[in-house]
Short mmCIF file of C-alpha atoms and ligand atoms in Angstrom, two decimals:
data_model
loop_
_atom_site.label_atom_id
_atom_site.label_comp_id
_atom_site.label_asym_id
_atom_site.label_seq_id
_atom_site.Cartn_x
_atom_site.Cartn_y
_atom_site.Cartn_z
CA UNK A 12 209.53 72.14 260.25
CA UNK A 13 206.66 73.43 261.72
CA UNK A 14 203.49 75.57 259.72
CA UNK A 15 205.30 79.01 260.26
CA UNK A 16 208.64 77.99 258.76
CA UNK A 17 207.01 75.35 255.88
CA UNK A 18 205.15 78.65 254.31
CA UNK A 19 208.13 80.87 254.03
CA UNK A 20 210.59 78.10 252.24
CA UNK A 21 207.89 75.62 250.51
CA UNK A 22 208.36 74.92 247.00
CA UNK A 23 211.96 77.22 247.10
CA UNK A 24 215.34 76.21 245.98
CA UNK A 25 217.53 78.78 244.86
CA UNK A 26 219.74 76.00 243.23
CA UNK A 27 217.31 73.49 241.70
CA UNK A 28 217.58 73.25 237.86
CA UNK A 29 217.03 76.54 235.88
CA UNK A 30 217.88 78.81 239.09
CA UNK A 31 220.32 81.04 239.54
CA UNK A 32 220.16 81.41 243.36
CA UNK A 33 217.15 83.65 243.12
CA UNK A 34 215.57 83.24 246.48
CA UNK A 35 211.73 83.38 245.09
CA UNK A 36 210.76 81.38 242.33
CA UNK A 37 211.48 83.37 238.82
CA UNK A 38 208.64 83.72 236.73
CA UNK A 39 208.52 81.37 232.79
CA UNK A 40 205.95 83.14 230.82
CA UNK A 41 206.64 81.27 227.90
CA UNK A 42 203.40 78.95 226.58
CA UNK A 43 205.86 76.34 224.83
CA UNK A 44 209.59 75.17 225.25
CA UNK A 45 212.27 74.12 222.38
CA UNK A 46 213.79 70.75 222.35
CA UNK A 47 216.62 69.50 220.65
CA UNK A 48 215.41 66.63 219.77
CA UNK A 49 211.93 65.18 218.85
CA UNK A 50 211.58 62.20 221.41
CA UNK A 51 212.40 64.44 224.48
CA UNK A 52 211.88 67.50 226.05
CA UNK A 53 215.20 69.08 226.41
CA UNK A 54 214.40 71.36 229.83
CA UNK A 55 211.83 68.77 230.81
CA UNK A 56 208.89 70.90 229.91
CA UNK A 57 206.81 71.04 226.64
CA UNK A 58 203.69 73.42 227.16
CA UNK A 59 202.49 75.62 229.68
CA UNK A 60 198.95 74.23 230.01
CA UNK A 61 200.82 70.52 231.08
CA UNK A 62 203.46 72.27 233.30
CA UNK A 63 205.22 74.90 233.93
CA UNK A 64 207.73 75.75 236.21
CA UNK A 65 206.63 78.86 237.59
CA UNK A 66 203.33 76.42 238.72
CA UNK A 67 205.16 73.41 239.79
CA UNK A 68 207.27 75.78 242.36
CA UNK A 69 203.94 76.76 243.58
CA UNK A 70 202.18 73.55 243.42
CA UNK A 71 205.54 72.35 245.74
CA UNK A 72 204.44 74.72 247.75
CA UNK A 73 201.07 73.92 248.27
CA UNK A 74 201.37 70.28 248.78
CA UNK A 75 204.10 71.01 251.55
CA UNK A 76 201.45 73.30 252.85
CA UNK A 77 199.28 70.48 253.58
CA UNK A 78 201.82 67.88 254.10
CA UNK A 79 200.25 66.01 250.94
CA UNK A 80 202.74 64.64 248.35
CA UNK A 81 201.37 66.27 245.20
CA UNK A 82 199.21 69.28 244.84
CA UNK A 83 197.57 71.06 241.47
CA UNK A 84 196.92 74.48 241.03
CA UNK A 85 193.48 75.46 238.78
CA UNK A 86 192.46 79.27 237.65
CA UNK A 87 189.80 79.49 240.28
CA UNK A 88 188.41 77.23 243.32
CA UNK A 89 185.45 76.15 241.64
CA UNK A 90 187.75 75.14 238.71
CA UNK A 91 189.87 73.15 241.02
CA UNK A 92 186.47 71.22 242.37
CA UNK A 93 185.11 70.74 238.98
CA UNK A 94 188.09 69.09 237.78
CA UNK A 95 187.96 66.58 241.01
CA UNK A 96 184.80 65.45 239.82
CA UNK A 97 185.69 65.15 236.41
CA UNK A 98 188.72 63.07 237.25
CA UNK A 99 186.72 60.57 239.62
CA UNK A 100 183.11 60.19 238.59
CA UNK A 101 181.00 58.71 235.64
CA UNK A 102 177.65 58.59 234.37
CA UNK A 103 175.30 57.50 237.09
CA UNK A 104 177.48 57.88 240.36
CA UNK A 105 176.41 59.68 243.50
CA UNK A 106 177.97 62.32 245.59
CA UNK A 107 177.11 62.67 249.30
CA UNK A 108 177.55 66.21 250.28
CA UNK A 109 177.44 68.42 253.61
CA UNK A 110 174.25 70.69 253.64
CA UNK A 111 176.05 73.88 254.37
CA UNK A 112 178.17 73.93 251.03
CA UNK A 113 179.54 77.00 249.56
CA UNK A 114 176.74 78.36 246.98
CA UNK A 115 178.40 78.02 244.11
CA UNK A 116 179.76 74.29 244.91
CA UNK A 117 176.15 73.20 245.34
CA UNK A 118 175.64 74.86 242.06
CA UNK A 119 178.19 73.00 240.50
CA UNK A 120 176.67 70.07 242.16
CA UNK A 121 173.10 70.85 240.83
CA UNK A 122 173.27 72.97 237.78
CA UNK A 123 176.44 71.49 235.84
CA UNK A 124 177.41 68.41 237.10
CA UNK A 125 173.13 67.18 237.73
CA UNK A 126 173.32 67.49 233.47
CA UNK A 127 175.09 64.66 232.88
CA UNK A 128 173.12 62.31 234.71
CA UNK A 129 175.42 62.34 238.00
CA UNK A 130 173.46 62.21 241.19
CA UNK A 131 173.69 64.54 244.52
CA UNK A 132 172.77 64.15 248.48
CA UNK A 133 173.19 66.76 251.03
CA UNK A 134 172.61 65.51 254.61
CA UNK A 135 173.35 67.47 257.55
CA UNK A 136 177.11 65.84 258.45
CA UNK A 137 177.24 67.18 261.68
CA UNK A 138 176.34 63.77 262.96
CA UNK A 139 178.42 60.97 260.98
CA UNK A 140 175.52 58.77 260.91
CA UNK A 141 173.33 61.02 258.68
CA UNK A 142 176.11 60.66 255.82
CA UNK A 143 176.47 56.91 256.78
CA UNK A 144 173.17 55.96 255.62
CA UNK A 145 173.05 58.35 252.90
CA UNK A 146 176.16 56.58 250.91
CA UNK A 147 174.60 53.93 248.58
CA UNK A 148 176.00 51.44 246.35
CA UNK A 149 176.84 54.13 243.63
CA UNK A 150 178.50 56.39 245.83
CA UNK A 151 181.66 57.29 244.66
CA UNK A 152 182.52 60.69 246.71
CA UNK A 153 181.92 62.16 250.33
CA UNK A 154 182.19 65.80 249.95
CA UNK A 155 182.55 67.58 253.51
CA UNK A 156 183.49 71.36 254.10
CA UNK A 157 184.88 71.81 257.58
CA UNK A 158 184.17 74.40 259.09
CA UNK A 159 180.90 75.35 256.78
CA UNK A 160 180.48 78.54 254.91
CA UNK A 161 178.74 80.15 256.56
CA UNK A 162 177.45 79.18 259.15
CA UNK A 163 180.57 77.42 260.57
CA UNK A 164 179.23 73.87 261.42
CA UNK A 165 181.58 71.17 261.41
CA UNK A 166 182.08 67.53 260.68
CA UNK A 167 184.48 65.03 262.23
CA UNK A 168 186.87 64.71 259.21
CA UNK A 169 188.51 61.67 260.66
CA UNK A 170 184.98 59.42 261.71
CA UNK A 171 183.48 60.47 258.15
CA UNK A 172 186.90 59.56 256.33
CA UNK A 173 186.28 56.07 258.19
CA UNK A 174 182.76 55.69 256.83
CA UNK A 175 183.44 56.97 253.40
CA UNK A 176 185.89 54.29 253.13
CA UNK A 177 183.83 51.96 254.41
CA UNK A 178 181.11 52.18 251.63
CA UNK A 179 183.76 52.31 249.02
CA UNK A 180 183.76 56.25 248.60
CA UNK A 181 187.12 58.47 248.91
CA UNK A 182 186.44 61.33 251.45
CA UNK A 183 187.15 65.34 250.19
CA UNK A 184 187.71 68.42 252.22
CA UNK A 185 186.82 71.50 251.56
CA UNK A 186 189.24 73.59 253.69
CA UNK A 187 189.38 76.67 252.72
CA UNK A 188 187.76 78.09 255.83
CA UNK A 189 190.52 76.64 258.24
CA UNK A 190 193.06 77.52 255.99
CA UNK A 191 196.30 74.61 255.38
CA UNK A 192 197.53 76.38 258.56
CA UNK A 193 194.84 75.63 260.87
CA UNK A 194 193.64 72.15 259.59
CA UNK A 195 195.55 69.15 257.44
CA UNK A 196 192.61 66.48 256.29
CA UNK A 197 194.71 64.29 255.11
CA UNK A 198 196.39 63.74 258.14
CA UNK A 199 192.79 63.07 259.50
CA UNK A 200 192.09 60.13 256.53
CA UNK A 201 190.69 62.70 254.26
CA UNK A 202 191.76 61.61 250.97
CA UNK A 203 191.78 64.86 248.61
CA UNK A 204 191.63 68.47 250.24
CA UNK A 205 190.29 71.63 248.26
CA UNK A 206 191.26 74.92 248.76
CA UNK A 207 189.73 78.51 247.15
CA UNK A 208 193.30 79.52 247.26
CA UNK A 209 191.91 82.91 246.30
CA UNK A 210 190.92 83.10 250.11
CA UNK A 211 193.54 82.94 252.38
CA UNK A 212 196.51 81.02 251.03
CA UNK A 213 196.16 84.32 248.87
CA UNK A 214 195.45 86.42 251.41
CA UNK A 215 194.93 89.52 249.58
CA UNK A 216 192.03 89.48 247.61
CA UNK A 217 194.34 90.06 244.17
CA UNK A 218 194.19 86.61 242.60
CA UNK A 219 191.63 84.10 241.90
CA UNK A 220 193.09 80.59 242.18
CA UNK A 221 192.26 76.98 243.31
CA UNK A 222 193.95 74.08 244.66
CA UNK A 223 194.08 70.45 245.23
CA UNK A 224 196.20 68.55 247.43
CA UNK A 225 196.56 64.08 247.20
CA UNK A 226 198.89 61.88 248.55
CA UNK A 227 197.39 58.98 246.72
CA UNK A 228 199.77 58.08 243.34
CA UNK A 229 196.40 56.79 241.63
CA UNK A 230 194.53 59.95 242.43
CA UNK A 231 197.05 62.05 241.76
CA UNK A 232 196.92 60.66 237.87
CA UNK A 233 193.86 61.03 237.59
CA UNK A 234 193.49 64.33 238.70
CA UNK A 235 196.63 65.42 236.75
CA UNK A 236 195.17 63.77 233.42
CA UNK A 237 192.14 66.34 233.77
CA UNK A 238 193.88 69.15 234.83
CA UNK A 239 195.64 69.05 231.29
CA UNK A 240 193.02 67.87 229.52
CA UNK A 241 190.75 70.34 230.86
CA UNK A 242 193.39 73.10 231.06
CA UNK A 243 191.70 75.44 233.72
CA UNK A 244 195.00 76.04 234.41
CA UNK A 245 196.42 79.50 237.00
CA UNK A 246 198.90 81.51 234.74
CA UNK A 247 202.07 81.87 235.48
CA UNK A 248 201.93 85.51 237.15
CA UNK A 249 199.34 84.13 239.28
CA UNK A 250 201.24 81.11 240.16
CA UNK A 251 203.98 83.62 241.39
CA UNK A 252 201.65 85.73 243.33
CA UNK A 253 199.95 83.38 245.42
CA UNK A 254 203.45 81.52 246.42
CA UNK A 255 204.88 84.85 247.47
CA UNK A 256 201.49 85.50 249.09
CA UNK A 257 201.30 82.57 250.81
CA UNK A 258 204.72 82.68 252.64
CA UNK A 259 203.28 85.70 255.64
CA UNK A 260 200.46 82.70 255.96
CA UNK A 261 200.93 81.97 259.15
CA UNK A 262 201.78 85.31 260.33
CA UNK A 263 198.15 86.02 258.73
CA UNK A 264 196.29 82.94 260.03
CA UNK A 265 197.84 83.95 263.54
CA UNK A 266 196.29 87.54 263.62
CA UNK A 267 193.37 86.18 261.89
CA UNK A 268 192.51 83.94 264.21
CA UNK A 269 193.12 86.39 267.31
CA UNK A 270 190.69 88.98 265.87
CA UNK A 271 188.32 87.11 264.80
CA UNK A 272 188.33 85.53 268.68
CA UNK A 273 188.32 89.41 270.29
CA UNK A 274 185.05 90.34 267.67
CA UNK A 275 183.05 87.19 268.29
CA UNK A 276 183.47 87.73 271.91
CA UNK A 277 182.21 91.42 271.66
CA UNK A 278 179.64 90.30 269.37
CA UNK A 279 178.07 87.19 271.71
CA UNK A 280 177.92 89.78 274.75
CA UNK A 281 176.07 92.06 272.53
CA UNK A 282 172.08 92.54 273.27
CA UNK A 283 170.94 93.40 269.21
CA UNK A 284 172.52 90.23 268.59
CA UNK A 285 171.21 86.69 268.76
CA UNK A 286 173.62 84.43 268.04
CA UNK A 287 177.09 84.10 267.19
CA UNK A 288 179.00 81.32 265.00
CA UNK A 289 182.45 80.65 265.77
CA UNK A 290 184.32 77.27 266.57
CA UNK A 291 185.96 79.25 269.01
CA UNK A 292 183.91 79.90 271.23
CA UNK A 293 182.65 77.97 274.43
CA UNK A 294 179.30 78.46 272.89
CA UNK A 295 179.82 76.57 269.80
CA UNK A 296 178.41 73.48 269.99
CA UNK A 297 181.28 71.71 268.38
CA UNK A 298 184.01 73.50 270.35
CA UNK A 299 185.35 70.22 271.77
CA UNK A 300 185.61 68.79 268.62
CA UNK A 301 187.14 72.15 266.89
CA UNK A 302 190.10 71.75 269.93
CA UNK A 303 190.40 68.08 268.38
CA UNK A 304 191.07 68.10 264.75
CA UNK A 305 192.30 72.12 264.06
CA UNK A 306 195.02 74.44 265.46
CA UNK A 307 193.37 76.97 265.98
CA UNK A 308 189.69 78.34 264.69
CA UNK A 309 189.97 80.55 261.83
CA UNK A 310 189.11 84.24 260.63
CA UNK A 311 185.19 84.02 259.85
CA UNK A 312 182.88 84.80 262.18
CA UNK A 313 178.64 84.73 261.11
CA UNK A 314 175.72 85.71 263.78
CA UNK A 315 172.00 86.69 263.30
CA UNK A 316 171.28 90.05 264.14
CA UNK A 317 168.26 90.91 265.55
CA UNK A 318 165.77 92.34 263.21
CA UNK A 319 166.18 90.14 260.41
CA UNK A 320 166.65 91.25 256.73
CA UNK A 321 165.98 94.91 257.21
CA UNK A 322 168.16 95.11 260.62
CA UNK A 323 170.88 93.27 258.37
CA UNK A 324 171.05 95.62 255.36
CA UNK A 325 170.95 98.86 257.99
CA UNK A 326 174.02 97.22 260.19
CA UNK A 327 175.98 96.31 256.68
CA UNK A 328 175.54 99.48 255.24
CA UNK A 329 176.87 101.19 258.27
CA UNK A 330 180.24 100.41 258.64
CA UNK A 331 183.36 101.81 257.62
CA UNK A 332 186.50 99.84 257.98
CA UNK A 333 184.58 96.56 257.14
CA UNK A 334 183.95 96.50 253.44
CA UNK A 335 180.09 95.29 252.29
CA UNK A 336 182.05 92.28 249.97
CA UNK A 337 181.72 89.02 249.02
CA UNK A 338 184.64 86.10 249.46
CA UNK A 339 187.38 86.47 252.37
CA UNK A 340 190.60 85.08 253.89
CA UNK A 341 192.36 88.56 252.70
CA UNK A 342 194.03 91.11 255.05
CA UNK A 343 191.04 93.42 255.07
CA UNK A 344 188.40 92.82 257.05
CA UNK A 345 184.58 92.01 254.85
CA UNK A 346 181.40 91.99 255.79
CA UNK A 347 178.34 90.17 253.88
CA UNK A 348 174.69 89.21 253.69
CA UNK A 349 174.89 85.18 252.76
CA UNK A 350 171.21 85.45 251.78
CA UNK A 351 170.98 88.01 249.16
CA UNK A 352 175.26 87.59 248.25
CA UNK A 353 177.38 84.30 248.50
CA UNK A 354 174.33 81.69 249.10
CA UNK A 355 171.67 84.11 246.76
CA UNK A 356 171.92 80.90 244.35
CA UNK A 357 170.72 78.50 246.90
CA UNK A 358 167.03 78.05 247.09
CA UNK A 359 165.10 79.90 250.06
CA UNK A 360 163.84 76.43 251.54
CA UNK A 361 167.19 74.65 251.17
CA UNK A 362 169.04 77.91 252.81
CA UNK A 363 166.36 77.65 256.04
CA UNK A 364 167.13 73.93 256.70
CA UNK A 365 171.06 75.27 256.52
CA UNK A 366 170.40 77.91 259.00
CA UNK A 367 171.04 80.55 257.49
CA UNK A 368 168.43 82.99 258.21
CA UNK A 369 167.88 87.03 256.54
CA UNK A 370 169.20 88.20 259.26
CA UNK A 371 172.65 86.27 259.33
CA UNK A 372 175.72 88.15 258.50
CA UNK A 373 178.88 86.66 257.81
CA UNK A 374 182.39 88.49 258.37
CA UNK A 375 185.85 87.66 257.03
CA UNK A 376 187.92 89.21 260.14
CA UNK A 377 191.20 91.12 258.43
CA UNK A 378 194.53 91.69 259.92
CA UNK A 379 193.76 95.53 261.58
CA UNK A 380 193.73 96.30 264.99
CA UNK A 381 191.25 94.43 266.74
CA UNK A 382 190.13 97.58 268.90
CA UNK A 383 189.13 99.09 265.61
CA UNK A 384 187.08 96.37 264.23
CA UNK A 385 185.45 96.14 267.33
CA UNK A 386 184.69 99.94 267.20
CA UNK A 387 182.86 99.66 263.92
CA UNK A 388 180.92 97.20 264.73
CA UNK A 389 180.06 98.50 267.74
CA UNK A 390 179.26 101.46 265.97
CA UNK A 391 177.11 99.77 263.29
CA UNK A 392 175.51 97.97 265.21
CA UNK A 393 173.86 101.33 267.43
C1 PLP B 423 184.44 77.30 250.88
C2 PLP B 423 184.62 77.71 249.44
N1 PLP B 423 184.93 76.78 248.53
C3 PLP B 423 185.07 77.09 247.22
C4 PLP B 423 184.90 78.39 246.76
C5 PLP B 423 185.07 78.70 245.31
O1 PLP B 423 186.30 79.33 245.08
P1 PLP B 423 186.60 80.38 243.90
O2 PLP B 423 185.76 81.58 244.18
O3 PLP B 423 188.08 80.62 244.04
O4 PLP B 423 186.22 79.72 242.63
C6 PLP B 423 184.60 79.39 247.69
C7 PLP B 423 184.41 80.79 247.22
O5 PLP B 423 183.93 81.63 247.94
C8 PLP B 423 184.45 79.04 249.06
O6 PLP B 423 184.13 79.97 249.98
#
């Protein structure tokens, strides 16, 4: 089956076990479930923090999504990358990490995780060799997002993979940017993929909720151990949402994608602004390698606008169908400020080596006309 047809029937069968032909997965609210006898659960389930079925019709769903064999779902996507760490680190170990991390993920990194004596590089991965000879004896992880938030940089998943492995480290992806749709990691060597499911496997900023995909039995144990014992666990409601949600994904990702192509196109031919990140464009300098490893280039768009901080906060608060916001991947369109919003907890030094400058603004191209979007920012932007 191809990506269209896998997100409308993942995870579904009307006739499985406790069905009654429903043709979307019924929703078990219920925290614990009777037995008949002690040494067995009767149904197969005992408590709704270990499983439930409402979640494992979702987490079906996800792993199909990503053609992984197992997948977990967490309450949010910074749950669902705490609990990989959790699961595969110990006292002493060391993280490589891309540079151009997600704010909060390097303040996981550096502010929770830094505690307990656990030890973090971030190296521009861009260029493979830079994470090469940052991996050291202790190195236990290789943590790459692909393409960057938010400045859209990428890495080649399938070279780093290679070197990860090499120095004894498993490789994880961060793709909540491409979106399962757009880009599979594991089927580039990637090991574990991440997802901020409340982006756009969601799609419609109503549900926070992580996810993490593994083929690896070993990994998958691991991970599953903490994801009980931990217990950061999506309810079932949300479970249900997101896997009816994520069915119109590639209907979404399609129109995403074509937007997000017509507004950085407008954007790069536009004289108040400077520069324009998206992988596809000609422009970007990893375009090539974009054509190589995704299907297609995604719904965010950054560029610098001319004028810096002040130019920035006058263009944001001008416009009318984009909504000033942080996150993204849902059907309306947001606009943002990474240095005073999503990356505010990053230092100032650390988010000029990253590129992103006071005058970058980052958009999360929705599903609306394109001629509109293009309007307001045209608009804005006078
Ligand atoms: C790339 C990326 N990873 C992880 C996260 C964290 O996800 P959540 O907000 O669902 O905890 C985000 C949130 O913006 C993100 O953009």
């Amino acid at each position: 089956m191809r990506e269209t047809t896998r997100a409308v029937h993942a995870g579904e069968n009307p006739f499985s076990p406790g069905r009654v032909g429903d043709v979307v997965s019924p929703i078990h609210v219920s925290s614990t479930f009777a037995r008949r006898v002690i040494h067995k659960p009767t149904g197969g389930y005992e408590y709704s923090r270990s499983a439930n079925p409402t979640r494992d019709a979702y987490e079906k769903a996800l792993a199909e999504l990503e053609g992984a064999k197992y997948a977990l779902g967490y309450s949010s996507g910074l749950a669902a990358g705490a609990n990989i760490l959790l699961a595969l680190l110990g006292k002493g170990d060391h993280v490589v990490a891309s540079d151009d991390l997600y704010g909060g993920t390097r303040r996981l990194f550096l502010k929770t995780f830094g505690k307990f004596g656990l030890d973090f590089s971030f190296v521009d991965a861009r260029e493979p060799a830079n994470v090469e000879s940052a991996i050291r004896e202790n190195t236990k992880i290789v943590w790459l997002e692909s393409p960057t938030n938010p400045t859209l940089k990428l890495c080649d998943i399938r070279e780093i993979s290679g070197i990860a492995h090499k120095g004894g480290a498993i490789a994880v992806v961060d793709n909540t940017f491409a979106s399962p749709y757009f880009q599979n990691p594991l089927s580039l060597e990637a090991d574990i993929v991440l997802h901020s499911a409340t982006k756009y496997i969601g799609g419609h900023s109503n549900v926070i909720n992580g996810a993490v995909m593994v083929s690896d039995e070993g990994l998958h144990e691991k991970l599953r151990f903490q994801q009980n014992a931990v217990g950061a666990v999506p309810s079932p409601f949300d479970a249900h949402t997101i896997h009816v949600q994520l069915k119109t994904l590639g209907l979404r990702m399609e129109r995403h994608a074509q937007n997000a192509q017509d507004v950085a196109e407008f954007l790069e031919a536009h004289p108040k602004v400077k520069r324009v990140y998206y992988p596809g464009l000609k422009s970007h300098p990893q375009h090539e390698l974009a054509k190589t490893q995704m299907r297609g280039f995604g719904g965010m768009v950054s560029f610098e606008i001319r004028g810096g901080m002040e130019a920035a906060a006058r263009f944001l608060k001008s416009l009318e169908i984009f909504l000033l916001a942080e996150s993204l991947g849902g059907v309306e369109s947001l606009a943002e400020h990474p240095a005073s919003m999503t990356h505010a907890s990053v230092s100032r030094e650390d988010r000029m080596r990253a590129g992103l400058s006071d005058g970058l603004v980052r958009l999360s191209v929705g599903i609306e006309d394109s001629g509109d979007l293009i309007s307001d920012l045209d608009n804005s932007l006078k």
